[in-house]
PDB file of C-alpha atoms in Angstrom:
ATOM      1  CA  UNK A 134      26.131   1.354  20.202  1.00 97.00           C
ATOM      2  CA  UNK A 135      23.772   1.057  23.043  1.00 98.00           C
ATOM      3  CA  UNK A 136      20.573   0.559  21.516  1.00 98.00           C
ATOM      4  CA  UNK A 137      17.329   0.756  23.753  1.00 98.00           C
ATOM      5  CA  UNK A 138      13.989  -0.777  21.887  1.00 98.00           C
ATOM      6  CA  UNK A 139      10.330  -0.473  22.678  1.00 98.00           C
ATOM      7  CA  UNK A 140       8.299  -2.992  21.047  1.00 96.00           C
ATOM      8  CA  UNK A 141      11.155  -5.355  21.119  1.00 95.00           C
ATOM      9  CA  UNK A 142       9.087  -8.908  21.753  1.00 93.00           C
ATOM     10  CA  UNK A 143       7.093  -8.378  18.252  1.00 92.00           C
ATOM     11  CA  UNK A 144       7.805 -10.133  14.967  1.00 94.00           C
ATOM     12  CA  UNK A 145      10.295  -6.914  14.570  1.00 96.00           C
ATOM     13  CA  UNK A 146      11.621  -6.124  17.176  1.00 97.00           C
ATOM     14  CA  UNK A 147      12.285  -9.680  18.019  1.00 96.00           C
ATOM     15  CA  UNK A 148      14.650  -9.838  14.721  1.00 97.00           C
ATOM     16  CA  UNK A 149      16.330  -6.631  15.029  1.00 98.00           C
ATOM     17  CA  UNK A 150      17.386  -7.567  18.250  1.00 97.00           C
ATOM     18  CA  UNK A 151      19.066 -10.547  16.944  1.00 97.00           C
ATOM     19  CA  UNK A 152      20.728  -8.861  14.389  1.00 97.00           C
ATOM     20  CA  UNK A 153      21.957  -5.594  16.223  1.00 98.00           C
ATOM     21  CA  UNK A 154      23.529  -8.374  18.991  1.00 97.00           C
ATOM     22  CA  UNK A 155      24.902 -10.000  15.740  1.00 97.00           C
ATOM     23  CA  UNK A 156      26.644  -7.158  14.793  1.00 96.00           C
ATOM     24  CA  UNK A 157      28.131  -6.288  18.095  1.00 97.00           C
ATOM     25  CA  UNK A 158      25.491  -3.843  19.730  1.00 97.00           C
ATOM     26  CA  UNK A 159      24.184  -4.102  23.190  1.00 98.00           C
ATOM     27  CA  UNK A 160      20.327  -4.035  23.383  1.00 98.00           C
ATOM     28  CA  UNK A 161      18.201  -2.876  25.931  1.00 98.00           C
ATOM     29  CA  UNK A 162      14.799  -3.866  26.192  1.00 97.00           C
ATOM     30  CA  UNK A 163      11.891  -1.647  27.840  1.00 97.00           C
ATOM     31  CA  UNK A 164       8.924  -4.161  29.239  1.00 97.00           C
ATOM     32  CA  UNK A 165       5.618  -3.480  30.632  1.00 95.00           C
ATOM     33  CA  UNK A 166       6.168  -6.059  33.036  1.00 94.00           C
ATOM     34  CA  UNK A 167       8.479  -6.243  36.022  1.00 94.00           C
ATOM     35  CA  UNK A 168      12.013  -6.913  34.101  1.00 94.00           C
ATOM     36  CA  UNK A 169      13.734 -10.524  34.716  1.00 93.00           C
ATOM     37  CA  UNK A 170      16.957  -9.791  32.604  1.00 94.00           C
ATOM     38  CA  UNK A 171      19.829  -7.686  33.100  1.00 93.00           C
ATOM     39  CA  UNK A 172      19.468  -6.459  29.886  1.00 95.00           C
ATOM     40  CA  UNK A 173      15.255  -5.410  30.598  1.00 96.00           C
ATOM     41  CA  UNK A 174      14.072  -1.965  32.168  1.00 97.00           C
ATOM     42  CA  UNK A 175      10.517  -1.652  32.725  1.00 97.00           C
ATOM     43  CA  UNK A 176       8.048   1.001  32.071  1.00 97.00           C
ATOM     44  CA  UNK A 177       4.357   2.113  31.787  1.00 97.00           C
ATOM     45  CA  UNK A 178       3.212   4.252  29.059  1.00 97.00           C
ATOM     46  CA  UNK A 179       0.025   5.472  30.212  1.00 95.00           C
ATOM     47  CA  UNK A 180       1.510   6.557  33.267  1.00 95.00           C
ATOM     48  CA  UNK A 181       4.973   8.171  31.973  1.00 95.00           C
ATOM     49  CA  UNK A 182       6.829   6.257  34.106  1.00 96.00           C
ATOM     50  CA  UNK A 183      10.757   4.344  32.829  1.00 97.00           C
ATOM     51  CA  UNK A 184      13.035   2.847  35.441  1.00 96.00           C
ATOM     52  CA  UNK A 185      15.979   5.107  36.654  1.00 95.00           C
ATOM     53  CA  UNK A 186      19.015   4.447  34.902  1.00 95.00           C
ATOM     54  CA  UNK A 187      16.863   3.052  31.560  1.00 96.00           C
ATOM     55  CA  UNK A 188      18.577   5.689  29.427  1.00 97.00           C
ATOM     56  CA  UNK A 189      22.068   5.620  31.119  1.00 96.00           C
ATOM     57  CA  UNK A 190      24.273   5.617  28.088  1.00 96.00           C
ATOM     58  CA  UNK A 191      21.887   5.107  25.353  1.00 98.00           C
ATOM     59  CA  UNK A 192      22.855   5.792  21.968  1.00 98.00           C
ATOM     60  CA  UNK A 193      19.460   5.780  20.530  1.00 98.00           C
ATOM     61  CA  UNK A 194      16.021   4.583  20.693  1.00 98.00           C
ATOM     62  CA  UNK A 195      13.737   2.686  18.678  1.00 98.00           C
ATOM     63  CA  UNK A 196      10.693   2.592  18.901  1.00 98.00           C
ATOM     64  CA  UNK A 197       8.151  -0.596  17.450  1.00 98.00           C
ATOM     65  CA  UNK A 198       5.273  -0.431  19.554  1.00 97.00           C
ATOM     66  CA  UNK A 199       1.346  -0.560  18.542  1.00 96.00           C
ATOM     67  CA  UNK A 200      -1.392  -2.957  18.774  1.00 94.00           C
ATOM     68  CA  UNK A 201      -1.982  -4.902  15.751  1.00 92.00           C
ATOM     69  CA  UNK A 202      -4.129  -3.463  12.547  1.00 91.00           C
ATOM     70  CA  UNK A 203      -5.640  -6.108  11.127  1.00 85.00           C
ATOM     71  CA  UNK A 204      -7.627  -7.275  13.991  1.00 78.00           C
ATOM     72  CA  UNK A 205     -11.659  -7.530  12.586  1.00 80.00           C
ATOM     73  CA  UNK A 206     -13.772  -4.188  11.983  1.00 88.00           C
ATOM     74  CA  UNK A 207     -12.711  -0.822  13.557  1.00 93.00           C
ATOM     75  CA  UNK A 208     -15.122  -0.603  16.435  1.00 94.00           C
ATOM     76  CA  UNK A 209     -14.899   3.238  18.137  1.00 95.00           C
ATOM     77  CA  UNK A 210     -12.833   1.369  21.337  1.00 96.00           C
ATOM     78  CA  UNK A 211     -10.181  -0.589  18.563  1.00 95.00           C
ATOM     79  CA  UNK A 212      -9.423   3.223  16.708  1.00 96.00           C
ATOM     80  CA  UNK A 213      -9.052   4.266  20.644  1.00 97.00           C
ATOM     81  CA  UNK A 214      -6.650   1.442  21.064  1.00 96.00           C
ATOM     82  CA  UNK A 215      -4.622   1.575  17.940  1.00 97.00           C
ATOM     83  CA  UNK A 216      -4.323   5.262  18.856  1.00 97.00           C
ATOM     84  CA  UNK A 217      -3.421   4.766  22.654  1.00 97.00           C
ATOM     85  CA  UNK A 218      -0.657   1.927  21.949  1.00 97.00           C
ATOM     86  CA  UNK A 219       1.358   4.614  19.340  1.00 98.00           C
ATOM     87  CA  UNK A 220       1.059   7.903  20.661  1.00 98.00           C
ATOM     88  CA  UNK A 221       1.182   7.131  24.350  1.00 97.00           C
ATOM     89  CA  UNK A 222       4.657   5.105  23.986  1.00 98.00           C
ATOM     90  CA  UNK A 223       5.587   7.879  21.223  1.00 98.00           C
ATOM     91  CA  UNK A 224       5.051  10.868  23.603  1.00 98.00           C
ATOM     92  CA  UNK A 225       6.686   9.298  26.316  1.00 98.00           C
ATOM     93  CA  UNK A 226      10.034   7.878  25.132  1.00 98.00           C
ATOM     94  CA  UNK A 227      10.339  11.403  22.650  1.00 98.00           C
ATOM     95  CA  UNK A 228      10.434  13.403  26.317  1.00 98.00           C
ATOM     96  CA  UNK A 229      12.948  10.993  27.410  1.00 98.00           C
ATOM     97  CA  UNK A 230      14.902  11.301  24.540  1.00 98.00           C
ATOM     98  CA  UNK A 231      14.801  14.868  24.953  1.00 98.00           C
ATOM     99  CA  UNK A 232      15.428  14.954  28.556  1.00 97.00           C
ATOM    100  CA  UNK A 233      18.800  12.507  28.087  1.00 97.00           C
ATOM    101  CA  UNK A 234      19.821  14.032  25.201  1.00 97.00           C
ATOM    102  CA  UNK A 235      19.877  10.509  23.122  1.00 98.00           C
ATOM    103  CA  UNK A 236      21.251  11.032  19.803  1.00 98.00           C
ATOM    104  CA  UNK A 237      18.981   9.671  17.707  1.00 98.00           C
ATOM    105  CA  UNK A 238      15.409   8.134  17.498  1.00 98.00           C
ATOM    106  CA  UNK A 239      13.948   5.562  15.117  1.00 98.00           C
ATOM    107  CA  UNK A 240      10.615   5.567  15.075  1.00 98.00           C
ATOM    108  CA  UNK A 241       7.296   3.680  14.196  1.00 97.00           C
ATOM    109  CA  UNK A 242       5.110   4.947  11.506  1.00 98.00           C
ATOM    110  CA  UNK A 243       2.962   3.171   8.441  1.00 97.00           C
ATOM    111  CA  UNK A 244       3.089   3.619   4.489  1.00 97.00           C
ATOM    112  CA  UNK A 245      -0.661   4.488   5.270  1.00 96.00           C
ATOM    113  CA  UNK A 246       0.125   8.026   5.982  1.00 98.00           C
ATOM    114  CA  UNK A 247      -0.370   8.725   2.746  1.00 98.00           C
ATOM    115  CA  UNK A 248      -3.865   7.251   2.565  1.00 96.00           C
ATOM    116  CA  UNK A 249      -5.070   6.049  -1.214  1.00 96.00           C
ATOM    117  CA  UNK A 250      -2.652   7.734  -4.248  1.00 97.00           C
ATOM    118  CA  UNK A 251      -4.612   5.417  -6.682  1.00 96.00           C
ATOM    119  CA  UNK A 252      -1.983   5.714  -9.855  1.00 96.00           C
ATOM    120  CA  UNK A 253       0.032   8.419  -8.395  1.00 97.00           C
ATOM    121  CA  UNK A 254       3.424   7.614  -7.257  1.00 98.00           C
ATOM    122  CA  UNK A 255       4.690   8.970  -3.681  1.00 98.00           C
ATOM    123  CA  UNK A 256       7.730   9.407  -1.909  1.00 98.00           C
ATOM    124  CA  UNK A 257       8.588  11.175   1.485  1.00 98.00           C
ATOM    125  CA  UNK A 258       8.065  14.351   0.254  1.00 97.00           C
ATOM    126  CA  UNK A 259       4.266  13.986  -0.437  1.00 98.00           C
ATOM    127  CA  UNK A 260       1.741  15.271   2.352  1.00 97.00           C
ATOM    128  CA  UNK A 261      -0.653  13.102   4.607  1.00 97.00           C
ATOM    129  CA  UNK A 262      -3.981  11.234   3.145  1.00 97.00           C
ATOM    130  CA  UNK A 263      -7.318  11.216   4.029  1.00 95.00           C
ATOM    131  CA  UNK A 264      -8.455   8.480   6.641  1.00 95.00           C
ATOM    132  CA  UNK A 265      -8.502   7.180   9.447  1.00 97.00           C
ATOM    133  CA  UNK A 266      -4.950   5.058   9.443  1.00 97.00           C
ATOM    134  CA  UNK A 267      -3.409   8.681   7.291  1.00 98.00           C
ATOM    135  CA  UNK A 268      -4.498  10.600  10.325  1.00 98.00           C
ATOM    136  CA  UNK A 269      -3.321   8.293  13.263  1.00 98.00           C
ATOM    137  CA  UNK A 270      -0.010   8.082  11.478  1.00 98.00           C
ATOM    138  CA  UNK A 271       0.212  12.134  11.017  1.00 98.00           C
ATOM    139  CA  UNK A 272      -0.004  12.244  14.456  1.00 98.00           C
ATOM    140  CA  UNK A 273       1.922   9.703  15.562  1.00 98.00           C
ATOM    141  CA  UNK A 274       5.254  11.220  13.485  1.00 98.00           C
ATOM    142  CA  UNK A 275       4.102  14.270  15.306  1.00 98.00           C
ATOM    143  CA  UNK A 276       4.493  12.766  18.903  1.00 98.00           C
ATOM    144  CA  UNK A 277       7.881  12.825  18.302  1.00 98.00           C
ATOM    145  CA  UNK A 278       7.893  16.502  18.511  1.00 98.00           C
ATOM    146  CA  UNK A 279       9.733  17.001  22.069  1.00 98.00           C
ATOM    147  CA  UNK A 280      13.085  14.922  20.523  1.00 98.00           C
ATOM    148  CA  UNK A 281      13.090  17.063  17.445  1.00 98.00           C
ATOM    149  CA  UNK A 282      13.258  20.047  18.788  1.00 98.00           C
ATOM    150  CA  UNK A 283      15.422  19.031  21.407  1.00 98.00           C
ATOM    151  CA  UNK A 284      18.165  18.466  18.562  1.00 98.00           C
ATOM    152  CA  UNK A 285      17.849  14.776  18.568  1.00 98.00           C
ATOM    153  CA  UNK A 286      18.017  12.853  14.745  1.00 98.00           C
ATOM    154  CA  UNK A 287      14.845  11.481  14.310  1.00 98.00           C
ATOM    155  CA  UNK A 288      13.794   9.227  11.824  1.00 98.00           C
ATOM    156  CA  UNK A 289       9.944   8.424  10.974  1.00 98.00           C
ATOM    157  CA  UNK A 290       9.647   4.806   9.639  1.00 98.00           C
ATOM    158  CA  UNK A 291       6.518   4.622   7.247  1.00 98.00           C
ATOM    159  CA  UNK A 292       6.809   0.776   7.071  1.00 98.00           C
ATOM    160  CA  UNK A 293       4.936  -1.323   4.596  1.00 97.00           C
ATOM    161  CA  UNK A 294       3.298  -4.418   5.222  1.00 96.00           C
ATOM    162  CA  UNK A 295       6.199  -6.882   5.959  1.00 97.00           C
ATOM    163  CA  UNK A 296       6.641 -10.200   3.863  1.00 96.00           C
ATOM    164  CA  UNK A 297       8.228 -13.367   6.470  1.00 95.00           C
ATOM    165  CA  UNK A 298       6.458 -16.674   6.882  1.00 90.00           C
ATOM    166  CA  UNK A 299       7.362 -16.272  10.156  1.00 89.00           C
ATOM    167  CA  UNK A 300       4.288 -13.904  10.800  1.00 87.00           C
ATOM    168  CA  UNK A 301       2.140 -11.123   9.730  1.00 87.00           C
ATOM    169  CA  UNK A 302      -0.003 -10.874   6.611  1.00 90.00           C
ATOM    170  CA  UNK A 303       1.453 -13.956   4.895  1.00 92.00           C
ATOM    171  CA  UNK A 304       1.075 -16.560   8.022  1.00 89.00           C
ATOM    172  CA  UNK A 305      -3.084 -15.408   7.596  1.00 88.00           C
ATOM    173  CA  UNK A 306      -3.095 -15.876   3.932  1.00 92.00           C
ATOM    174  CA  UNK A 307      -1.047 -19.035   3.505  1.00 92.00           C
ATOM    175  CA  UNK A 308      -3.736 -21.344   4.477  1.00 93.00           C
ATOM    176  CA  UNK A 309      -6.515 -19.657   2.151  1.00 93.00           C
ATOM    177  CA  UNK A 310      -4.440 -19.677  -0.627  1.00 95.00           C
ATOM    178  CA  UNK A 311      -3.208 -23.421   0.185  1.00 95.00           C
ATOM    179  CA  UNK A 312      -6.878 -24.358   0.157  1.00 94.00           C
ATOM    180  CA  UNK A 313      -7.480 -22.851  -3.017  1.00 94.00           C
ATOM    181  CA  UNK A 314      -9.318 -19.483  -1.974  1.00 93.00           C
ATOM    182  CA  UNK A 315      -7.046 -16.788  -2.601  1.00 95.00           C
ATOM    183  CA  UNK A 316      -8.602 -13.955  -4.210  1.00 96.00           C
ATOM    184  CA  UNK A 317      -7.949 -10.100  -5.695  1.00 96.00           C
ATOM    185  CA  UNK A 318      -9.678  -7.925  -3.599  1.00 96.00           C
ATOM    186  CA  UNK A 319     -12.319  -5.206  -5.089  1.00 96.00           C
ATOM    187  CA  UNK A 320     -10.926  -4.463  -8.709  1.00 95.00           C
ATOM    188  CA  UNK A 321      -7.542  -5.616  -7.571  1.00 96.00           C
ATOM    189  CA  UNK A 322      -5.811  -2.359  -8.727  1.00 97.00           C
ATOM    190  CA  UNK A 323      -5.192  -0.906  -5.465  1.00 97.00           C
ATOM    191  CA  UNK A 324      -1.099  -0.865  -4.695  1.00 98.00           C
ATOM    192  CA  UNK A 325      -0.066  -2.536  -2.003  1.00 97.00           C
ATOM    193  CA  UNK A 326       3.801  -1.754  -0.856  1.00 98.00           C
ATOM    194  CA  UNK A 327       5.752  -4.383   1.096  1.00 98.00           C
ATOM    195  CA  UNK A 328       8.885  -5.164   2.557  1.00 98.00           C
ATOM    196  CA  UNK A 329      10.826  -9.010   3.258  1.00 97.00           C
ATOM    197  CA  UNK A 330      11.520  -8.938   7.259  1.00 97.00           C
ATOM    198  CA  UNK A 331      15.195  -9.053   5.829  1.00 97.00           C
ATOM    199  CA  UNK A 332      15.231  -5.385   4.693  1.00 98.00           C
ATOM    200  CA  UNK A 333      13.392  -3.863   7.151  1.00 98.00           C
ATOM    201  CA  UNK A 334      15.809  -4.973   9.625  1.00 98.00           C
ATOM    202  CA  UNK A 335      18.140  -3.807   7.478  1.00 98.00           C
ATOM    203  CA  UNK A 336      16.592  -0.384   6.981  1.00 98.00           C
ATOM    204  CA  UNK A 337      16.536   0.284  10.809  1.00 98.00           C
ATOM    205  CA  UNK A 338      20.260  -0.902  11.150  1.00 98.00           C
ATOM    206  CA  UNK A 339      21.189   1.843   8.052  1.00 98.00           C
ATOM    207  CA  UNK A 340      19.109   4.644   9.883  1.00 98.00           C
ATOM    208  CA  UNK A 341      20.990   3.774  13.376  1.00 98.00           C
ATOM    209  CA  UNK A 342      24.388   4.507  11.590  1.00 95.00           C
ATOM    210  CA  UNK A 343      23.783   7.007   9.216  1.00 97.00           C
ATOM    211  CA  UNK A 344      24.146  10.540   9.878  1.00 96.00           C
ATOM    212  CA  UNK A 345      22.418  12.561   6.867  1.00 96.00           C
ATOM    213  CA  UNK A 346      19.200  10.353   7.131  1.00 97.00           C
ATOM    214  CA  UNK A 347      16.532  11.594   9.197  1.00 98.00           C
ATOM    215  CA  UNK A 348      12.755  12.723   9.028  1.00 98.00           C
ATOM    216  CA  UNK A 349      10.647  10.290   6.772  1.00 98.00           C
ATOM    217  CA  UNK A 350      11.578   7.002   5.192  1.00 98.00           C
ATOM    218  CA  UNK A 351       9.433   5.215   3.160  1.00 98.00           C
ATOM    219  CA  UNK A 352      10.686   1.415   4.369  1.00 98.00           C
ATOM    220  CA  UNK A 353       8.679  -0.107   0.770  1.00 98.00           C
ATOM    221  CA  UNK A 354      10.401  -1.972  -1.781  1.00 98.00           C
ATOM    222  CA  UNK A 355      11.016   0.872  -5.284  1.00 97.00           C
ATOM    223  CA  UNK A 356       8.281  -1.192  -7.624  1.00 97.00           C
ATOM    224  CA  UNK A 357       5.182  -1.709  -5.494  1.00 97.00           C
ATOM    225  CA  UNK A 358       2.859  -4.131  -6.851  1.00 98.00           C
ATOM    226  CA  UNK A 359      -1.192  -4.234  -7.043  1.00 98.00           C
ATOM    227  CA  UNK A 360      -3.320  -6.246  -5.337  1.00 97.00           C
ATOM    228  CA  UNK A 361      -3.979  -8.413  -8.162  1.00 97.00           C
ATOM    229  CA  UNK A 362      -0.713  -8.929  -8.961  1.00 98.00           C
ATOM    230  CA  UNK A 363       0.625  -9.996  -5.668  1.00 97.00           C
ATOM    231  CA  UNK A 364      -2.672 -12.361  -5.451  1.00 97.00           C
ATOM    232  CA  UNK A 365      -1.195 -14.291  -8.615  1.00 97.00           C
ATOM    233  CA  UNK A 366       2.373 -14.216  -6.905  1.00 97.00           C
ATOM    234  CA  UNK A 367       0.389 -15.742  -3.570  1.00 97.00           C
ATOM    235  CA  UNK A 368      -0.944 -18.108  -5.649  1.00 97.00           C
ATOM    236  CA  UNK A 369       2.558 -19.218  -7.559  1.00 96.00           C
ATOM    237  CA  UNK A 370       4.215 -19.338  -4.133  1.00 96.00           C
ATOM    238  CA  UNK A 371       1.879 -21.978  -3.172  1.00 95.00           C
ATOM    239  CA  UNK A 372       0.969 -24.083  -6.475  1.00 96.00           C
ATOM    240  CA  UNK A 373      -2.702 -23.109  -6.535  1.00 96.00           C
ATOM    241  CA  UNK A 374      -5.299 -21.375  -8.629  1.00 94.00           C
ATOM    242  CA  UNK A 375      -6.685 -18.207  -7.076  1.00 94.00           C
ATOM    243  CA  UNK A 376      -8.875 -17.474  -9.558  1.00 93.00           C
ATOM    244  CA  UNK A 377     -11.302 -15.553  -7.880  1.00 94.00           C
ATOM    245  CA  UNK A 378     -12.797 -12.028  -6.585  1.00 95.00           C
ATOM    246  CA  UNK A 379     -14.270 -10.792  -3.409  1.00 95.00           C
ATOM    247  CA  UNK A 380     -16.521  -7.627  -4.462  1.00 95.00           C
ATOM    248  CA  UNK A 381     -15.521  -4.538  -2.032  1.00 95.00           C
ATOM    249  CA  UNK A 382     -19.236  -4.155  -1.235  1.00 95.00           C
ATOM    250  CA  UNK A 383     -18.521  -8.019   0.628  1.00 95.00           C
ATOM    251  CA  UNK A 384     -15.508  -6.675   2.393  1.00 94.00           C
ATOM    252  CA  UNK A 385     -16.948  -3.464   3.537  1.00 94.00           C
ATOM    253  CA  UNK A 386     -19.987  -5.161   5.150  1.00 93.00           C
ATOM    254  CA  UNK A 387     -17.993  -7.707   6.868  1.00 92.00           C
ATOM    255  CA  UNK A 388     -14.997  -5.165   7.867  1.00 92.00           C
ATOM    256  CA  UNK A 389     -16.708  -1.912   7.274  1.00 92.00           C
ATOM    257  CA  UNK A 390     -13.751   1.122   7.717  1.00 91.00           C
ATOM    258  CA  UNK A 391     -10.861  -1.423   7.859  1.00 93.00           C
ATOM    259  CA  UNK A 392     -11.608  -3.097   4.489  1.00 94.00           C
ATOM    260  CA  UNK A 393     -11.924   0.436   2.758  1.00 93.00           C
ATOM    261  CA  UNK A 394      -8.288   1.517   4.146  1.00 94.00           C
ATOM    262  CA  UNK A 395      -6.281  -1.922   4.652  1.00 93.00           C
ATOM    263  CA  UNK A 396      -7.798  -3.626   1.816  1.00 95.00           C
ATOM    264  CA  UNK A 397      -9.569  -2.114  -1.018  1.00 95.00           C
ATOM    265  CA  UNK A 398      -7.235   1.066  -0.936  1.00 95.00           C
ATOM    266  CA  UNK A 399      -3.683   1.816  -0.623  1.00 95.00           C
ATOM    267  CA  UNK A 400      -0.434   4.233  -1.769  1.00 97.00           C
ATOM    268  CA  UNK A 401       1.908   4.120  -4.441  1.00 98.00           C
ATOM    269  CA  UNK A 402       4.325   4.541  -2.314  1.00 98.00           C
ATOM    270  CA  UNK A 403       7.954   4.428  -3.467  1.00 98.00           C
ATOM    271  CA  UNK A 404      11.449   4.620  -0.728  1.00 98.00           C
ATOM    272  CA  UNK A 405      12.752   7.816  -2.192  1.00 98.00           C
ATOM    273  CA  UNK A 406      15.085   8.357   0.985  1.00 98.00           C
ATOM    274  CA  UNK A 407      16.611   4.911   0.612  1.00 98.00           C
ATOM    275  CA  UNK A 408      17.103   4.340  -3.020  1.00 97.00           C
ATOM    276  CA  UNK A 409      19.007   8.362  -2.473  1.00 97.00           C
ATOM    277  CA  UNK A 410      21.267   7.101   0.367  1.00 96.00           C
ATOM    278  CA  UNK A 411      22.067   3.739  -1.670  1.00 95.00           C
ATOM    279  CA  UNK A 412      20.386   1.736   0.537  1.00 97.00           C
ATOM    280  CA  UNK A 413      21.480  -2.158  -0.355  1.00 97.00           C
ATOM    281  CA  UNK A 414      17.943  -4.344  -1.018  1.00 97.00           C
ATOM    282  CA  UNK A 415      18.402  -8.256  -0.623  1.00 97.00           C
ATOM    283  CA  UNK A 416      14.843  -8.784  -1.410  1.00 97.00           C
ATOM    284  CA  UNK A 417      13.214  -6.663  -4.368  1.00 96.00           C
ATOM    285  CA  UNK A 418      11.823  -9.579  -5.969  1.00 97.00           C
ATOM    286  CA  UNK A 419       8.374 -10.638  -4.940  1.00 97.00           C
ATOM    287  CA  UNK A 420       8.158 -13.709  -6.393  1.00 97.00           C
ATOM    288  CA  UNK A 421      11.507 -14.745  -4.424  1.00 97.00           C
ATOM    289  CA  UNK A 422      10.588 -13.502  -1.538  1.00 96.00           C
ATOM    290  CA  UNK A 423       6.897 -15.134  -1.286  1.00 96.00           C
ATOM    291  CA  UNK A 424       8.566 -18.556  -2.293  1.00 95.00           C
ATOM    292  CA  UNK A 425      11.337 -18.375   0.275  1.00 94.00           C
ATOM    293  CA  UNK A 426       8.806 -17.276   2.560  1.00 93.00           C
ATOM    294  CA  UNK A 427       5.715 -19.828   1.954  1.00 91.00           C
TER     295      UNK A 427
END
């Protein structure tokens, strides 16, 4: 296949890249900066504009772009941010999918579309939450609009927080937890889904080749754990007591919005697409994962 990415320099993209060459794919890259490769084409979101001949026999798209979450409190510019760097890329590259008539589109979306569940387990087929991050999602699946209707497959990747020591939420706890610190956060009992780097490469690579999956995927591992519980696995991983609690009041004051919906909250969420389609896991155990990892 001829795969073109957006987002393709992140922790992602950057792997899935690797491993699509790997398995004998040619990757095209779309840059915001003049392209110095053969295999780059350069565009600009906020102005709608791709290089001629970007989508000359492409296969599909996928798309990884959006500025970072955890990034301090939500001022009213960041939500404008996080909201700019999905939708505008989303709406752009779904008209060009539509316009070339690309087969199929992978993209972007977050487990947080379905806001707090508390106890309640959900899969795909459960609607939107409540929230801030629930609501930029929503719309962000619904940017893809112009590819859908155009006849494209489109797959909407709810991704869970990824597990890699290579990045992401584990390179910004490993020192805390080294030091001693790690903590649950609140009561501890919120869920928090995940996925090993390993498998969600591995998830995008099944949705580029198979047919019958489309609309939303829940890219989690089956058994989600709670907060408390993957606080004691941090704290295995690295030989060190993490004995104690930050109260939510604390988090909220220092993180306001962003510690109610990234860290005291969070879904049950459970990958009913995958575990249907047989979807092969290489890293379901946490424990595994967190030691390989740290």
């Amino acid at each position: 296949m001829r795969v073109l990415i957006a987002g393709s320099s992140g922790l992602i993209g950057t792997a899935l890249r690797a491993r699509l060459k790997q398995d004998g794919h040619e990757v095209v890259r779309l840059v915001r900066r003049a392209p110095a490769r053969s295999d780059e084409r350069g565009w600009d979101p906020p102005s709608g504009r791709i290089d001629d001949g970007a989508f000359d026999g492409v296969d599909a798209v996928v798309n990884l772009c959006g500025a970072p979450l955890a990034s301090g409190r939500w001022s009213a510019a960041r939500k404008q941010l996080l909201r700019d760097s999905r939708l505008e890329p989303t709406e752009v590259l779904a008209e060009a999918v539509a316009e070339h008539q690309v087969p199929v589109l992978v993209n972007g979306s977050g487990i947080n579309y379905f806001g707090d569940t508390g106890d309640v387990e959900v899969d795909e087929s459960a609607p939107a939450g409540h929230g801030f991050l629930a609501t930029l999602c929503a719309d962000w699946e619904a940017a893809t609009a112009p590819a859908r209707r155009a006849g494209s497959r489109v797959v909407l990747l709810r991704t869970a927080p990824v597990f890699t020591g290579e990045g992401g939420m584990l390179r910004l706890l490993a020192p805390v937890f080294r030091l001693g610190l790690g903590a649950r956060l609140g009561s501890g009992g919120q869920y928090l889904p995940w996925i090993g780097l390993t498998d969600l490469v591995d998830v995008i690579r099944f949705c580029l080749t198979h047919d019958d999956v489309a609309g939303p995927v829940n890219a989690t591992v089956p058994d989600p754990p709670t907060n408390a519980e993957f606080t004691r696995a941090v704290a295995r991983a690295v030989r060190r007591p993490a004995p104690w609690r930050v109260p939510g009041p604390v988090l909220r004051a220092a993180l306001g919005d962003a510690a109610e919906e990234m860290l005291l909250a969070g879904p049950r969420a459970v990958p009913g697409v995958l575990t249907s389609a047989g979807f092969p896991y290489s890293q379901l155990n946490l424990d595994e994962t967190l030691a390989a990892a740290l």
